[in-house]
PDB file of C-alpha atoms in Angstrom:
ATOM      1  CA  UNK A 271       0.000   0.000   0.000  1.00 74.00           C
ATOM      2  CA  UNK A 272       1.218   3.477  -0.840  1.00 78.00           C
ATOM      3  CA  UNK A 273       1.860   5.483   2.335  1.00 74.00           C
ATOM      4  CA  UNK A 274       1.091   8.819   0.660  1.00 76.00           C
ATOM      5  CA  UNK A 275      -1.969   7.642  -1.281  1.00 76.00           C
ATOM      6  CA  UNK A 276      -3.836   4.848   0.570  1.00 71.00           C
ATOM      7  CA  UNK A 277      -6.119   4.205  -2.416  1.00 73.00           C
ATOM      8  CA  UNK A 278      -3.098   2.870  -4.345  1.00 79.00           C
ATOM      9  CA  UNK A 279      -2.609  -0.792  -3.501  1.00 78.00           C
ATOM     10  CA  UNK A 280       0.081  -2.907  -5.149  1.00 80.00           C
ATOM     11  CA  UNK A 281       0.662  -6.654  -5.303  1.00 78.00           C
ATOM     12  CA  UNK A 282       3.378  -7.782  -2.908  1.00 76.00           C
ATOM     13  CA  UNK A 283       6.782  -8.622  -4.342  1.00 77.00           C
ATOM     14  CA  UNK A 284       6.116  -6.671  -7.514  1.00 77.00           C
ATOM     15  CA  UNK A 285       8.193  -4.017  -9.252  1.00 81.00           C
ATOM     16  CA  UNK A 286       6.428  -0.660  -9.365  1.00 81.00           C
ATOM     17  CA  UNK A 287       7.269   1.011 -12.678  1.00 81.00           C
ATOM     18  CA  UNK A 288       6.696   4.695 -13.418  1.00 81.00           C
ATOM     19  CA  UNK A 289       6.150   5.609  -9.784  1.00 81.00           C
ATOM     20  CA  UNK A 290       6.880   9.296  -9.437  1.00 81.00           C
ATOM     21  CA  UNK A 291       7.125  11.330  -6.241  1.00 80.00           C
ATOM     22  CA  UNK A 292       8.502  14.797  -5.537  1.00 83.00           C
ATOM     23  CA  UNK A 293      12.184  14.833  -4.536  1.00 84.00           C
ATOM     24  CA  UNK A 294      11.243  15.871  -0.980  1.00 82.00           C
ATOM     25  CA  UNK A 295       8.994  12.803  -0.544  1.00 78.00           C
ATOM     26  CA  UNK A 296      10.461   9.359  -0.014  1.00 80.00           C
ATOM     27  CA  UNK A 297       8.431   6.455  -1.513  1.00 81.00           C
ATOM     28  CA  UNK A 298       7.067   4.359   1.357  1.00 80.00           C
ATOM     29  CA  UNK A 299       4.877   1.256   1.232  1.00 78.00           C
ATOM     30  CA  UNK A 300       3.319  -0.881   3.975  1.00 76.00           C
ATOM     31  CA  UNK A 301       1.557  -4.235   4.088  1.00 77.00           C
ATOM     32  CA  UNK A 302      -2.187  -4.588   3.924  1.00 78.00           C
ATOM     33  CA  UNK A 303      -3.503  -5.314   7.432  1.00 79.00           C
ATOM     34  CA  UNK A 304      -0.382  -4.168   9.285  1.00 81.00           C
ATOM     35  CA  UNK A 305      -0.514  -2.095  12.497  1.00 85.00           C
ATOM     36  CA  UNK A 306       1.612   1.043  12.276  1.00 84.00           C
ATOM     37  CA  UNK A 307       2.068   3.137  15.454  1.00 87.00           C
ATOM     38  CA  UNK A 308       2.362   6.793  14.391  1.00 86.00           C
ATOM     39  CA  UNK A 309       3.063  10.082  16.124  1.00 86.00           C
ATOM     40  CA  UNK A 310       0.819  12.288  13.945  1.00 87.00           C
ATOM     41  CA  UNK A 311       1.074  16.059  14.389  1.00 87.00           C
ATOM     42  CA  UNK A 312      -0.155  17.345  11.009  1.00 84.00           C
ATOM     43  CA  UNK A 313      -2.059  16.241   7.896  1.00 83.00           C
ATOM     44  CA  UNK A 314       1.003  15.206   5.885  1.00 79.00           C
ATOM     45  CA  UNK A 315       0.488  11.594   4.843  1.00 73.00           C
ATOM     46  CA  UNK A 316      -3.304  11.717   5.364  1.00 78.00           C
ATOM     47  CA  UNK A 317      -3.153   9.812   8.682  1.00 80.00           C
ATOM     48  CA  UNK A 318      -4.668  12.536  10.868  1.00 84.00           C
ATOM     49  CA  UNK A 319      -4.028  16.211  11.520  1.00 86.00           C
ATOM     50  CA  UNK A 320      -2.973  18.599  14.290  1.00 86.00           C
ATOM     51  CA  UNK A 321      -5.857  17.293  16.446  1.00 86.00           C
ATOM     52  CA  UNK A 322      -4.070  13.909  16.489  1.00 88.00           C
ATOM     53  CA  UNK A 323      -1.146  15.428  18.389  1.00 87.00           C
ATOM     54  CA  UNK A 324      -0.884  13.892  21.850  1.00 85.00           C
ATOM     55  CA  UNK A 325      -2.476  10.610  20.734  1.00 89.00           C
ATOM     56  CA  UNK A 326      -0.663   7.502  19.629  1.00 89.00           C
ATOM     57  CA  UNK A 327      -2.296   6.881  16.250  1.00 90.00           C
ATOM     58  CA  UNK A 328      -2.523   3.218  15.238  1.00 90.00           C
ATOM     59  CA  UNK A 329      -3.047   2.846  11.491  1.00 90.00           C
ATOM     60  CA  UNK A 330      -4.585  -0.418  10.271  1.00 89.00           C
ATOM     61  CA  UNK A 331      -5.324  -0.698   6.563  1.00 84.00           C
ATOM     62  CA  UNK A 332      -7.635  -3.063   4.709  1.00 81.00           C
ATOM     63  CA  UNK A 333      -8.585  -5.950   6.971  1.00 81.00           C
ATOM     64  CA  UNK A 334      -8.982  -9.428   5.503  1.00 77.00           C
ATOM     65  CA  UNK A 335     -11.208 -12.180   6.938  1.00 77.00           C
ATOM     66  CA  UNK A 336      -9.180 -14.338   9.301  1.00 79.00           C
ATOM     67  CA  UNK A 337      -6.569 -11.601   9.750  1.00 77.00           C
ATOM     68  CA  UNK A 338      -4.454 -11.447  12.882  1.00 77.00           C
ATOM     69  CA  UNK A 339      -1.662  -8.968  13.501  1.00 79.00           C
ATOM     70  CA  UNK A 340       0.446  -7.720  16.399  1.00 81.00           C
ATOM     71  CA  UNK A 341       3.188  -5.159  16.935  1.00 82.00           C
ATOM     72  CA  UNK A 342       5.373  -4.429  19.928  1.00 79.00           C
ATOM     73  CA  UNK A 343       7.038  -1.126  20.744  1.00 72.00           C
ATOM     74  CA  UNK A 344      10.041  -1.438  23.014  1.00 74.00           C
ATOM     75  CA  UNK A 345      10.527   0.843  26.023  1.00 70.00           C
ATOM     76  CA  UNK A 346      12.399   4.114  25.447  1.00 72.00           C
ATOM     77  CA  UNK A 347      13.627   6.947  27.660  1.00 72.00           C
ATOM     78  CA  UNK A 348      10.497   8.990  26.865  1.00 68.00           C
ATOM     79  CA  UNK A 349       8.169   5.976  27.165  1.00 66.00           C
ATOM     80  CA  UNK A 350       9.550   3.594  29.818  1.00 68.00           C
ATOM     81  CA  UNK A 351       6.886   0.905  29.282  1.00 72.00           C
ATOM     82  CA  UNK A 352       6.999  -1.516  26.349  1.00 75.00           C
ATOM     83  CA  UNK A 353       3.654  -1.677  24.556  1.00 84.00           C
ATOM     84  CA  UNK A 354       1.945  -4.364  22.529  1.00 88.00           C
ATOM     85  CA  UNK A 355      -1.015  -3.953  20.198  1.00 90.00           C
ATOM     86  CA  UNK A 356      -2.841  -6.777  18.422  1.00 91.00           C
ATOM     87  CA  UNK A 357      -6.040  -7.432  16.544  1.00 92.00           C
ATOM     88  CA  UNK A 358      -8.002 -10.271  15.085  1.00 91.00           C
ATOM     89  CA  UNK A 359     -10.741 -10.039  12.475  1.00 90.00           C
ATOM     90  CA  UNK A 360     -13.156 -12.833  11.574  1.00 88.00           C
ATOM     91  CA  UNK A 361     -16.862 -13.088  10.790  1.00 84.00           C
ATOM     92  CA  UNK A 362     -17.379  -9.317  10.880  1.00 85.00           C
ATOM     93  CA  UNK A 363     -15.981  -9.105  14.430  1.00 91.00           C
ATOM     94  CA  UNK A 364     -12.868  -7.026  15.057  1.00 92.00           C
ATOM     95  CA  UNK A 365     -11.098  -7.483  18.412  1.00 93.00           C
ATOM     96  CA  UNK A 366      -8.267  -5.162  19.410  1.00 93.00           C
ATOM     97  CA  UNK A 367      -6.129  -5.402  22.547  1.00 93.00           C
ATOM     98  CA  UNK A 368      -3.434  -3.132  23.929  1.00 92.00           C
ATOM     99  CA  UNK A 369      -1.188  -3.387  26.947  1.00 91.00           C
ATOM    100  CA  UNK A 370      -1.036  -0.539  29.483  1.00 86.00           C
ATOM    101  CA  UNK A 371       0.460   2.648  28.065  1.00 81.00           C
ATOM    102  CA  UNK A 372       0.775   6.318  28.890  1.00 80.00           C
ATOM    103  CA  UNK A 373      -0.752   7.917  25.766  1.00 83.00           C
ATOM    104  CA  UNK A 374      -4.357   8.069  24.611  1.00 88.00           C
ATOM    105  CA  UNK A 375      -4.983   5.909  21.546  1.00 91.00           C
ATOM    106  CA  UNK A 376      -6.499   6.890  18.215  1.00 93.00           C
ATOM    107  CA  UNK A 377      -7.223   4.017  15.835  1.00 93.00           C
ATOM    108  CA  UNK A 378      -7.567   4.695  12.114  1.00 94.00           C
ATOM    109  CA  UNK A 379      -8.878   1.647  10.255  1.00 92.00           C
ATOM    110  CA  UNK A 380      -9.008   2.014   6.471  1.00 89.00           C
ATOM    111  CA  UNK A 381     -10.900   0.007   3.877  1.00 87.00           C
ATOM    112  CA  UNK A 382     -13.861  -1.003   6.045  1.00 89.00           C
ATOM    113  CA  UNK A 383     -17.623  -0.550   6.137  1.00 88.00           C
ATOM    114  CA  UNK A 384     -19.524   0.351   9.277  1.00 88.00           C
ATOM    115  CA  UNK A 385     -23.198  -0.351   8.571  1.00 86.00           C
ATOM    116  CA  UNK A 386     -24.650  -1.578  11.857  1.00 88.00           C
ATOM    117  CA  UNK A 387     -21.334  -1.045  13.629  1.00 92.00           C
ATOM    118  CA  UNK A 388     -21.300  -1.406  17.406  1.00 93.00           C
ATOM    119  CA  UNK A 389     -18.157  -0.754  19.459  1.00 92.00           C
ATOM    120  CA  UNK A 390     -17.617  -1.904  23.023  1.00 92.00           C
ATOM    121  CA  UNK A 391     -14.572  -1.142  25.153  1.00 89.00           C
ATOM    122  CA  UNK A 392     -14.001  -3.236  28.278  1.00 86.00           C
ATOM    123  CA  UNK A 393     -14.009  -0.715  31.109  1.00 79.00           C
ATOM    124  CA  UNK A 394     -15.437   2.145  29.006  1.00 81.00           C
ATOM    125  CA  UNK A 395     -18.635   0.452  27.764  1.00 88.00           C
ATOM    126  CA  UNK A 396     -20.391   1.177  24.479  1.00 92.00           C
ATOM    127  CA  UNK A 397     -18.554   3.821  22.465  1.00 94.00           C
ATOM    128  CA  UNK A 398     -20.865   6.472  20.976  1.00 95.00           C
ATOM    129  CA  UNK A 399     -20.883   7.407  17.312  1.00 95.00           C
ATOM    130  CA  UNK A 400     -19.746  10.972  16.645  1.00 95.00           C
ATOM    131  CA  UNK A 401     -21.108  12.646  13.494  1.00 94.00           C
ATOM    132  CA  UNK A 402     -17.848  14.415  12.616  1.00 94.00           C
ATOM    133  CA  UNK A 403     -14.160  13.863  13.200  1.00 92.00           C
ATOM    134  CA  UNK A 404     -14.100  17.193  15.047  1.00 92.00           C
ATOM    135  CA  UNK A 405     -16.819  15.970  17.426  1.00 94.00           C
ATOM    136  CA  UNK A 406     -14.849  12.773  18.041  1.00 94.00           C
ATOM    137  CA  UNK A 407     -11.790  14.777  19.042  1.00 92.00           C
ATOM    138  CA  UNK A 408     -13.759  17.134  21.270  1.00 92.00           C
ATOM    139  CA  UNK A 409     -15.452  14.217  23.126  1.00 91.00           C
ATOM    140  CA  UNK A 410     -12.180  12.210  23.294  1.00 84.00           C
ATOM    141  CA  UNK A 411     -14.184   8.982  23.214  1.00 90.00           C
ATOM    142  CA  UNK A 412     -16.274   7.239  20.579  1.00 94.00           C
ATOM    143  CA  UNK A 413     -16.017   6.624  16.866  1.00 95.00           C
ATOM    144  CA  UNK A 414     -16.560   8.342  13.538  1.00 95.00           C
ATOM    145  CA  UNK A 415     -16.969   6.699  10.138  1.00 95.00           C
ATOM    146  CA  UNK A 416     -16.188   8.460   6.852  1.00 93.00           C
ATOM    147  CA  UNK A 417     -18.169   6.513   4.251  1.00 90.00           C
ATOM    148  CA  UNK A 418     -16.596   8.312   1.307  1.00 88.00           C
ATOM    149  CA  UNK A 419     -13.084   7.249   2.352  1.00 88.00           C
ATOM    150  CA  UNK A 420     -13.997   3.977   4.083  1.00 88.00           C
ATOM    151  CA  UNK A 421     -12.197   5.158   7.228  1.00 91.00           C
ATOM    152  CA  UNK A 422     -13.167   4.291  10.782  1.00 94.00           C
ATOM    153  CA  UNK A 423     -11.700   6.560  13.471  1.00 95.00           C
ATOM    154  CA  UNK A 424     -11.868   5.309  17.076  1.00 95.00           C
ATOM    155  CA  UNK A 425     -10.864   6.990  20.328  1.00 94.00           C
ATOM    156  CA  UNK A 426     -11.537   4.334  22.981  1.00 91.00           C
ATOM    157  CA  UNK A 427     -11.204   6.660  25.981  1.00 87.00           C
ATOM    158  CA  UNK A 428      -8.956   5.868  28.917  1.00 86.00           C
ATOM    159  CA  UNK A 429      -6.859   2.822  28.152  1.00 84.00           C
ATOM    160  CA  UNK A 430      -3.915   3.506  30.469  1.00 84.00           C
ATOM    161  CA  UNK A 431      -4.502   0.140  32.193  1.00 87.00           C
ATOM    162  CA  UNK A 432      -4.768  -1.696  28.879  1.00 89.00           C
ATOM    163  CA  UNK A 433      -7.595  -2.096  26.418  1.00 92.00           C
ATOM    164  CA  UNK A 434      -9.915  -4.705  24.957  1.00 93.00           C
ATOM    165  CA  UNK A 435     -12.060  -3.287  22.157  1.00 93.00           C
ATOM    166  CA  UNK A 436     -14.661  -5.280  20.231  1.00 94.00           C
ATOM    167  CA  UNK A 437     -16.403  -4.083  17.081  1.00 94.00           C
ATOM    168  CA  UNK A 438     -19.292  -5.995  15.524  1.00 93.00           C
ATOM    169  CA  UNK A 439     -20.880  -5.206  12.175  1.00 88.00           C
ATOM    170  CA  UNK A 440     -17.630  -4.242  10.475  1.00 87.00           C
ATOM    171  CA  UNK A 441     -17.003  -5.325   6.886  1.00 83.00           C
ATOM    172  CA  UNK A 442     -14.422  -4.973   4.144  1.00 82.00           C
ATOM    173  CA  UNK A 443     -15.015  -2.077   1.759  1.00 79.00           C
ATOM    174  CA  UNK A 444     -14.898  -3.116  -1.875  1.00 71.00           C
ATOM    175  CA  UNK A 445     -13.351  -1.022  -4.587  1.00 57.00           C
ATOM    176  CA  UNK A 446      -9.709  -0.858  -3.519  1.00 49.00           C
ATOM    177  CA  UNK A 447      -7.791  -1.038  -6.744  1.00 47.00           C
ATOM    178  CA  UNK A 448      -4.696  -3.205  -6.988  1.00 49.00           C
ATOM    179  CA  UNK A 449      -2.056  -1.745  -9.279  1.00 52.00           C
ATOM    180  CA  UNK A 450       0.596  -3.989 -10.767  1.00 44.00           C
TER     181      UNK A 450
END
């Protein structure tokens, strides 16, 4: 998947011919379904904006049935606790877990549908739908779905003691083009 343009999806192990980017932009690709922890402070890369500052943004793109993924961030001087994030997706049910951590989480899940979506966070209960991304940020808890982009934004609330999040009614959005 193209980091700068998430609608551009390529087959793995392929050579990408005639791929042009400005000299100031490095070509970056990531695997479908991977979890990428991001420190987003602006809208460059289309993974959030200045409202994302202060959150640890977890980008997950294009889930596949039966998918399972995990990522571990080692402890650093600024974040003395190692963190682990994992998800599973099967039968329209998405389950996400996170170990205890010091930053609020913001999940951005791309390439999904949300008709009939219901989100439950262990400890925080049912997460409310917010009509706009701005409302989601101002409430600091809940979810927002952008149907045009197929993006689900989730702020699960306090997860400093860890998190178990379950979403039912989630599906895969069709129409992602695969370029060769």
